[in-house]
Amino acid sequence: MRNGSLKLSKYSIGTGDRFAHQAKAQLQACMQALDSGIEVVPVWNKSNREHTIIGSEPASVREAADAAVKALDWKLPYFCDADHITLQTVGRFLDSCDFYTIDVADFIGQPAAPDAIDQFVARHRELPGRIQLEGTDEAFEITPESLRKTAQKYLTAVGKAGEVYRTILHSKGEGNFISEVSMDETDGAQSPIELLIILAAIADEGIRVQTIAPRFTGRFNKGVDYVGDVPQFEQEIALDVAAIAHAVRQYGLPENLKLSVHSGSDKFSIYPAIHAVLKRFDAGVHLKTAGTTWLEELIGLAESGGDGLALAKEIYCEAFAHREQLCVPYAAVIDIDPAGLPSPDEVRGWTSEQYTSALRHVRGAAAYNSNVRQLLHVGFKVAAGMGRRYLDLLESNEAVIAKDVTENLYARHIAPVFLGRGALGGSPVAVEGKTASHAF
Ligand SMILES: [Zn+2]
């Protein structure tokens, strides 16, 4: 087994490509970032849930990524992420992925064995007491009781992450993959101090974690904006970043360890806060977006008119008819108001402009409809069921769709987060140096 030393760059963007047709257009967004003077490395993520709904295999993600990289002559690293995998699902991803998001959310709160807690507490005499995180004004007090409580809540989950990690390690060899531990798909947010304690446990497990995805406060619904208190979020991620830096020094974790923000896409209102924190701490971030590229495919089809528009309408009507079933797997991460959904009859009468302006996420735009956007976001199963009919139209309208995909990823996500530039069509994002109007 080759002994590599794969390392994730400071800035990276996770992007989904449900139908494996847009990797080139997505990579083009990273090329644009490079032209703007910043290296943002692409990571193509696809979960087992998505593969199962679409009927695809992880190898298809690898093939699409490799082909895009070759076509555009991309010289920087790139990765394929087995997104949200567990011990049950990791197997099918071992050949084609080199990035693993180990999801342990289901095990959070399963009480750890008293022995394991005792050992953890005995091993970490440095934790109880007052902790001042470098670069912040806040000091935290960890009591012996709060340490035991946190250990009890998280040690089982971290142990599970260790099992998955060692499965991958055994198959791929040290240094030949990037590992992330994710805890975002759970109800309660982890505090920065919990994050520090979790990282101590991750180090004990021997997991060479390069990204960690906590659950933040606020709602991260798929494909729509953040719902929550933005200044509080900024304060929280600043402390998370400081806690990570502390853990790297204290526990010898990989020095490039950074936060992974599972954004669910389109969290435009917190992008300036993320950018401000990156600047303040000179920190990196992995911004994981959801499969909203698929919505750009629909926008491009609708924009193209004719058969493309007709198919985009048909998909809406089908998704509307089956909305309850489609929403089930995503119930925790969508909020659709059924009364806000236009009827299929109404949508059948829409022009290209009406369809695209309802779906395109432009903050403050009168025609934008977040209910339509969320329904179509989970409606990719309808398109998957159309098979070649859908793919043929993607191919015959490639130019229009590719332009939408690239522009969306670059202007709405990469530019505001990594360059601190205003998002397309949204309310203005403060320029660098003027973002400090938040909590600090
Ligand atoms: Zn996630």
Coordinates of N, CA and C in Angstrom, one line a residue, residues 129-133 136-142 193 239:
G129 N -10.8 22.9 34.6 CA -10.2 24.2 35.0 C -10.6 25.3 34.0
R130 N -9.9 26.4 34.1 CA -10.2 27.5 33.3 C -9.5 27.4 32.0
I131 N -10.2 27.6 30.9 CA -9.5 27.5 29.5 C -9.8 28.9 28.8
Q132 N -8.7 29.5 28.4 CA -8.8 30.7 27.6 C -8.4 30.4 26.2
L133 N -9.3 30.5 25.3 CA -9.0 30.2 23.9 C -8.2 31.3 23.3
T136 N -9.4 34.9 21.5 CA -10.7 35.3 21.9 C -10.7 35.9 23.3
D137 N -11.7 36.6 23.6 CA -11.8 37.3 25.0 C -12.4 36.3 26.0
E138 N -13.0 35.2 25.5 CA -13.8 34.4 26.4 C -13.0 33.3 27.1
A139 N -13.3 33.1 28.4 CA -12.7 32.1 29.1 C -13.8 31.1 29.5
F140 N -13.4 29.8 29.5 CA -14.4 28.8 29.9 C -14.0 28.0 31.1
E141 N -14.9 27.5 31.8 CA -14.6 26.8 33.0 C -15.1 25.3 32.7
I142 N -14.2 24.4 32.7 CA -14.6 23.0 32.6 C -14.6 22.4 34.0
I193 N -16.7 24.4 23.7 CA -15.9 23.6 24.7 C -16.2 22.1 24.5
L239 N -15.3 30.9 18.1 CA -14.9 30.1 19.3 C -14.5 28.7 18.8

